[in-house]
CSV table of C-alpha atoms in Angstrom, one decimal:
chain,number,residue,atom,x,y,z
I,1,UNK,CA,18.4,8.2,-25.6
I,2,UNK,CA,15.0,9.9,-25.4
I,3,UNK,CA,14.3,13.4,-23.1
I,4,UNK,CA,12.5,12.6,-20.8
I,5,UNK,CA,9.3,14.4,-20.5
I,6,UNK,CA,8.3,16.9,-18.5
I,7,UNK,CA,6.6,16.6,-15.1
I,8,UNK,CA,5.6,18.4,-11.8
I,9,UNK,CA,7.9,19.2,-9.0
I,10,UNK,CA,6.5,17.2,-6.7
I,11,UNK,CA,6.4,14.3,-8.7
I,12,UNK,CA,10.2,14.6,-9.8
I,13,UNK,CA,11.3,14.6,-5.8
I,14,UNK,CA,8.7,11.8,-5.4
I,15,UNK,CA,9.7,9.3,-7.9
I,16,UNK,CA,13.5,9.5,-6.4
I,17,UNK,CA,12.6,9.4,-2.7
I,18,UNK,CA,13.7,12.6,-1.7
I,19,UNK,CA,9.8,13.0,-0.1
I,20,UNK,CA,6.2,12.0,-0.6
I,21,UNK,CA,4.5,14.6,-3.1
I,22,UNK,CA,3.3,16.1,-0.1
I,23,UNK,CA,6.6,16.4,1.2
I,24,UNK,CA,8.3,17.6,-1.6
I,25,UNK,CA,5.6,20.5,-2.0
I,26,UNK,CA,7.1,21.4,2.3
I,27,UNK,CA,10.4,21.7,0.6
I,28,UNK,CA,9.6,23.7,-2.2
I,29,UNK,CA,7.1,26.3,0.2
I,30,UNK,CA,10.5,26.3,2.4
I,31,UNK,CA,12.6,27.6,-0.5
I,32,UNK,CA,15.0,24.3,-0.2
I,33,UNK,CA,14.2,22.9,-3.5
I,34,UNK,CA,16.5,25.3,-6.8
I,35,UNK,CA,15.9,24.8,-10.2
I,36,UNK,CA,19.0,25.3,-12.7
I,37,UNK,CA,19.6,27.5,-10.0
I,38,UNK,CA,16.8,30.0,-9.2
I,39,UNK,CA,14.8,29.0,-5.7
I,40,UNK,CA,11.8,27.1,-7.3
I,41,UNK,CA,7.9,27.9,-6.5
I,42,UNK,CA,4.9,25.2,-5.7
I,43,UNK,CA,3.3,24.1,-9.2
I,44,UNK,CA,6.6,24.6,-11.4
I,45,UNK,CA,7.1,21.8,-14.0
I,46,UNK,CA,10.9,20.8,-15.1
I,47,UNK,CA,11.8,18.4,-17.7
I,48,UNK,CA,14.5,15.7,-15.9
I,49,UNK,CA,16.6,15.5,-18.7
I,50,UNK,CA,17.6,19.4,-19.1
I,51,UNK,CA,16.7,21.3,-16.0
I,52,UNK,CA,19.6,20.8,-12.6
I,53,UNK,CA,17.2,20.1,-9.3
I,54,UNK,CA,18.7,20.3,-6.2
I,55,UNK,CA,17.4,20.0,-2.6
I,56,UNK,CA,19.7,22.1,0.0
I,57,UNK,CA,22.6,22.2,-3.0
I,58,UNK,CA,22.6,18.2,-3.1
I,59,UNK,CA,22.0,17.8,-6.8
I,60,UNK,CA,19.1,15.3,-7.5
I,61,UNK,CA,19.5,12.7,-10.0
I,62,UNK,CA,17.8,12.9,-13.3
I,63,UNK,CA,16.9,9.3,-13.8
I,64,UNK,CA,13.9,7.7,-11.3
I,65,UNK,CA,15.2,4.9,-9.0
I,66,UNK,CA,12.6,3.1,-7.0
I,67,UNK,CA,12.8,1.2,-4.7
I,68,UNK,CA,10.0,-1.3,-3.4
I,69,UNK,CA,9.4,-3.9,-1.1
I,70,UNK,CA,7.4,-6.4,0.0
I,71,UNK,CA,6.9,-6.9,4.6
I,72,UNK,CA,4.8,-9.4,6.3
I,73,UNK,CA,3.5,-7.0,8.7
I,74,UNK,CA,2.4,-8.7,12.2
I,75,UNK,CA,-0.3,-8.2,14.2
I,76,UNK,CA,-0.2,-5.0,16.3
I,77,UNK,CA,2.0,-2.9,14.1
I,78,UNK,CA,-0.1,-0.2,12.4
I,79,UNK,CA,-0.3,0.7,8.5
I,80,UNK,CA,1.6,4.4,8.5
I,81,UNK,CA,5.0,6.3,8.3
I,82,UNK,CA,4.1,7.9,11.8
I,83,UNK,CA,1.9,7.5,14.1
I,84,UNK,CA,0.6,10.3,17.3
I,85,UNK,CA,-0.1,7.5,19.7
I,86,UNK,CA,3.7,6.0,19.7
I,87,UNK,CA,2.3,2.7,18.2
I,88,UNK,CA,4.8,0.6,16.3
I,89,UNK,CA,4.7,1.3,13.0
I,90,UNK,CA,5.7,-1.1,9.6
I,91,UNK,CA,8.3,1.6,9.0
I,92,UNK,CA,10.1,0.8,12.4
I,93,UNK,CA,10.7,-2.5,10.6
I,94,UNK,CA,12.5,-1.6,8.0
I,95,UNK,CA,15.5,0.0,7.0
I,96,UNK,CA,15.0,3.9,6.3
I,97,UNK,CA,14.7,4.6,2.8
I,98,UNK,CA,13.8,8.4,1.7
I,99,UNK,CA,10.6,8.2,0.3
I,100,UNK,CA,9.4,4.9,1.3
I,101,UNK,CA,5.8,4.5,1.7
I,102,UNK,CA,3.1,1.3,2.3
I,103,UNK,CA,0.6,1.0,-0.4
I,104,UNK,CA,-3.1,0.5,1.1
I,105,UNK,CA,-3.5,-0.6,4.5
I,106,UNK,CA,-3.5,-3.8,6.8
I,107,UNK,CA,-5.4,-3.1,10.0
I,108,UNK,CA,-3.4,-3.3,13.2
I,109,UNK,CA,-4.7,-6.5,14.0
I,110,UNK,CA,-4.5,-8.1,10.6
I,111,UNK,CA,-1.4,-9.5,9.4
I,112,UNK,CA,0.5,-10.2,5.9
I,113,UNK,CA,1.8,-9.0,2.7
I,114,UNK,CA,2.0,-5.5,2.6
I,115,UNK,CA,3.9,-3.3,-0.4
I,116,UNK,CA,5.9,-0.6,0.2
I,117,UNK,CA,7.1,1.9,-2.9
I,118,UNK,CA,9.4,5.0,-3.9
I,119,UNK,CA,6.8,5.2,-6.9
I,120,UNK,CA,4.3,6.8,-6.8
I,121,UNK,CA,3.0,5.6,-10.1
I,122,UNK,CA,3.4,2.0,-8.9
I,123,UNK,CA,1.5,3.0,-5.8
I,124,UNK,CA,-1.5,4.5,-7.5
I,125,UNK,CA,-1.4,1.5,-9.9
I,126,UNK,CA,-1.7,-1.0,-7.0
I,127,UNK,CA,-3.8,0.4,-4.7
I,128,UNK,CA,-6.7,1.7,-7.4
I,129,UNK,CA,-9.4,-0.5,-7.9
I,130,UNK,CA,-9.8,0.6,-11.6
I,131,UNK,CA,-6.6,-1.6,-12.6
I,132,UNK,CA,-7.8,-4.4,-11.1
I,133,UNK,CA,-5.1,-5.5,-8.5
I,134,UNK,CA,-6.9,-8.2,-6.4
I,135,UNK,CA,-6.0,-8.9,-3.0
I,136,UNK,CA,-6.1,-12.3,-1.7
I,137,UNK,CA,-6.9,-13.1,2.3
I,138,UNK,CA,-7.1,-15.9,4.7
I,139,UNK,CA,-9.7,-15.6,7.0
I,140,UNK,CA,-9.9,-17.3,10.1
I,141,UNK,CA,-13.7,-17.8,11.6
I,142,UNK,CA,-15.1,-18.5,14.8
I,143,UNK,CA,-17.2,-20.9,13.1
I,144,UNK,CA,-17.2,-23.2,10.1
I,145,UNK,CA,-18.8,-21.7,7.2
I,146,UNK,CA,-21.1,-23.5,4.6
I,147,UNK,CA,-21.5,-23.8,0.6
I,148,UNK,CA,-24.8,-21.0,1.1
I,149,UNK,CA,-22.1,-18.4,3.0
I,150,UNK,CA,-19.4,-18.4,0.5
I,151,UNK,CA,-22.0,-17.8,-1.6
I,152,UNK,CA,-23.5,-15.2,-0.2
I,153,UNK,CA,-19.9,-13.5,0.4
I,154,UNK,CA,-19.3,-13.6,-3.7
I,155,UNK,CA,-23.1,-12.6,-4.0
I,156,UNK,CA,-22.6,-9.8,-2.1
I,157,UNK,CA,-24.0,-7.6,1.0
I,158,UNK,CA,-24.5,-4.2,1.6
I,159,UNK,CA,-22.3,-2.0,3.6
I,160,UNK,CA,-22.8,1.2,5.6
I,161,UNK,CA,-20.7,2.6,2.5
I,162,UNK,CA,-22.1,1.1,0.1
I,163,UNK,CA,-22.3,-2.3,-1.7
I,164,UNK,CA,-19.2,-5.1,-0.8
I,165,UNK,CA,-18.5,-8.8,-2.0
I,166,UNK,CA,-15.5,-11.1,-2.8
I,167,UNK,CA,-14.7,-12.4,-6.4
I,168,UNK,CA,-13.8,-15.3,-4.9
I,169,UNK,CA,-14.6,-17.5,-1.8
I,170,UNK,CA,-13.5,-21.1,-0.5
I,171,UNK,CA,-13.1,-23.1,2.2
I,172,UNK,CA,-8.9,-22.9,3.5
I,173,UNK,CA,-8.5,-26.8,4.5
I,174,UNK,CA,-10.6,-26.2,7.5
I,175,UNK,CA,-14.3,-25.4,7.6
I,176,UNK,CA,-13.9,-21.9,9.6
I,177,UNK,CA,-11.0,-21.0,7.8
I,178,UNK,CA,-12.2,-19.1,4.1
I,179,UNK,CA,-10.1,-17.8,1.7
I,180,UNK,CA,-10.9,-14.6,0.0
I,181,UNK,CA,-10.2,-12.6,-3.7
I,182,UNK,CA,-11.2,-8.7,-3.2
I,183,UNK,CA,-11.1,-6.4,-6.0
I,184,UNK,CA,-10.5,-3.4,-3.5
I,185,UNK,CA,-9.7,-2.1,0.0
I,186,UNK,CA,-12.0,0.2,1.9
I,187,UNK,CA,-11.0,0.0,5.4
I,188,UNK,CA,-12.0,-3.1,7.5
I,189,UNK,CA,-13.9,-5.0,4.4
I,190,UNK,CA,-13.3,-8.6,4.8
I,191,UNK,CA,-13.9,-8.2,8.7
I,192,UNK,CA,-16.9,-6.3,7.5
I,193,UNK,CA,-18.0,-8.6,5.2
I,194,UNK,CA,-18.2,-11.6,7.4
I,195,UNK,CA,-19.9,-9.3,10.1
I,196,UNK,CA,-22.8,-9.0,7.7
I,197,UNK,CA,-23.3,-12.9,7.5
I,198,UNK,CA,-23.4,-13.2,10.9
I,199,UNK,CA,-19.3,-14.1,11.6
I,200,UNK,CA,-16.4,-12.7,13.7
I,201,UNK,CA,-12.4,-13.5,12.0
I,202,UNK,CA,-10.4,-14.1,14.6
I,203,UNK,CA,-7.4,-14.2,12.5
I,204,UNK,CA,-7.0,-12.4,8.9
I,205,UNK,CA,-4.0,-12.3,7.1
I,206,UNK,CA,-2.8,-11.0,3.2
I,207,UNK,CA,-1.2,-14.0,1.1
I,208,UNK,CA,-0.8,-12.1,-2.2
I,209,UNK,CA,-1.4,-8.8,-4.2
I,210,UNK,CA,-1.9,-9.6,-7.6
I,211,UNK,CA,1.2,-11.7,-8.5
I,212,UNK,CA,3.1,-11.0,-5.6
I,213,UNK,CA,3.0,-14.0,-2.5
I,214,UNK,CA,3.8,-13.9,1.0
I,215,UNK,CA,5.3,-16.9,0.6
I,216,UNK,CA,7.7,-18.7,3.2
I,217,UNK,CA,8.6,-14.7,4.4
I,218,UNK,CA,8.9,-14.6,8.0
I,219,UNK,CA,6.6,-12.5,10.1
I,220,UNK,CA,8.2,-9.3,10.2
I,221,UNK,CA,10.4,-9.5,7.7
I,222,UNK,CA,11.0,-7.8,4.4
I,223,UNK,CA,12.3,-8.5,1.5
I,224,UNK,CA,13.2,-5.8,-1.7
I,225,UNK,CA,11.5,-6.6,-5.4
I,226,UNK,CA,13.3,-6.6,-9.0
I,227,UNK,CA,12.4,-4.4,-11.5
């Protein structure tokens, strides 16, 4: 078997849900976090395979177990770990898991498939638009639509942040409901992105990230991934 090579800190207490990165960088500041030992420092780099990490004298695992999930997150429950206003959050529907974090966002009042990972490399990977995860959306509209609007959604429109358009748009059986391929996420875009051509979604909901499907999963419900 292979050593496994070395890596940050952080990123060693990340990938086996003790903390997020930023987390594990509180622990380390805190002097909880020992390496073969010795009371580590922020920045340090170990090498899984030879060095002994502990948190608090629990002895961390060398090998990375992750964990992820997949939730269809209802309406009114709001994208975060925490949250200062006492909202519900999509971590009050689950069950605690050290390290656990959504990938991207659903808006409060959007609905659907949302991941949740212990990996952080499998976060990045999702949620970046350079590796070309699409995201897939109904969108209900408070009108029907016609051929010239889906095109102009594909076509695109410009945003107060800059340029926005779907890959892909189509009618969703009905003629005000469209569904949408997006190559990325910035906050709000498919609500945006009708808004420019002139329409208001009364209902949006996430059916799929890349190959993963919402499926027949029950609105607020969860259920864990294979490898």
């Amino acid at each position: 078997m292979s050593a496994s090579p070395p890596e940050r800190l952080n990123r060693f207490l990340a990938r086996r849900g003790v903390a997020s990165r930023r987390g594990a960088d509180e622990l380390i500041a805190d002097g909880r976090v020992t390496v073969n030992g010795e009371v580590s420092r922020l920045g340090a780099v170990v090498a899984p395979s030879v060095d002994r990490v502990s948190v608090d004298g629990h002895r961390i695992p060398a090998r990375a177990v992750s964990v992820t999930i997949v939730l269809n997150k209802p309406v009114g429950v709001v994208t975060t770990r925490s949250d200062p206003y006492q909202r519900r959050t999509v971590m009050d529907l689950i069950e605690p898991v050290p390290g656990l974090v959504p990938v991207g966002r659903l808006d409060a009042d959007s609905r659907g498939l949302l991941v949740l990972t212990t990996d952080g490399d499998l976060a990045h990977a999702v949620s970046h638009p350079r590796h070309g995860v699409t995201k897939r959306y109904v969108a209900t509209l408070d009108r029907g639509v016609s051929a010239e609007h889906l095109e102009q959604l594909t076509a695109g429109v410009e945003l107060e942040d800059g340029p926005a358009r779907a890959i892909a748009a189509k009618r969703h059986g009905a003629d005000s409901v469209v569904e949408v391929v997006m190559a990325e996420g910035r906050k709000r875009e498919v609500r945006r992105l009708f808004a420019a051509i002139g329409f208001e979604v009364r209902d949006l909901v996430r059916i799929a990230v890349g190959p993963l499907e919402l499926g027949e999963l029950a609105d607020g419900e969860a259920r864990a991934l294979r490898p």
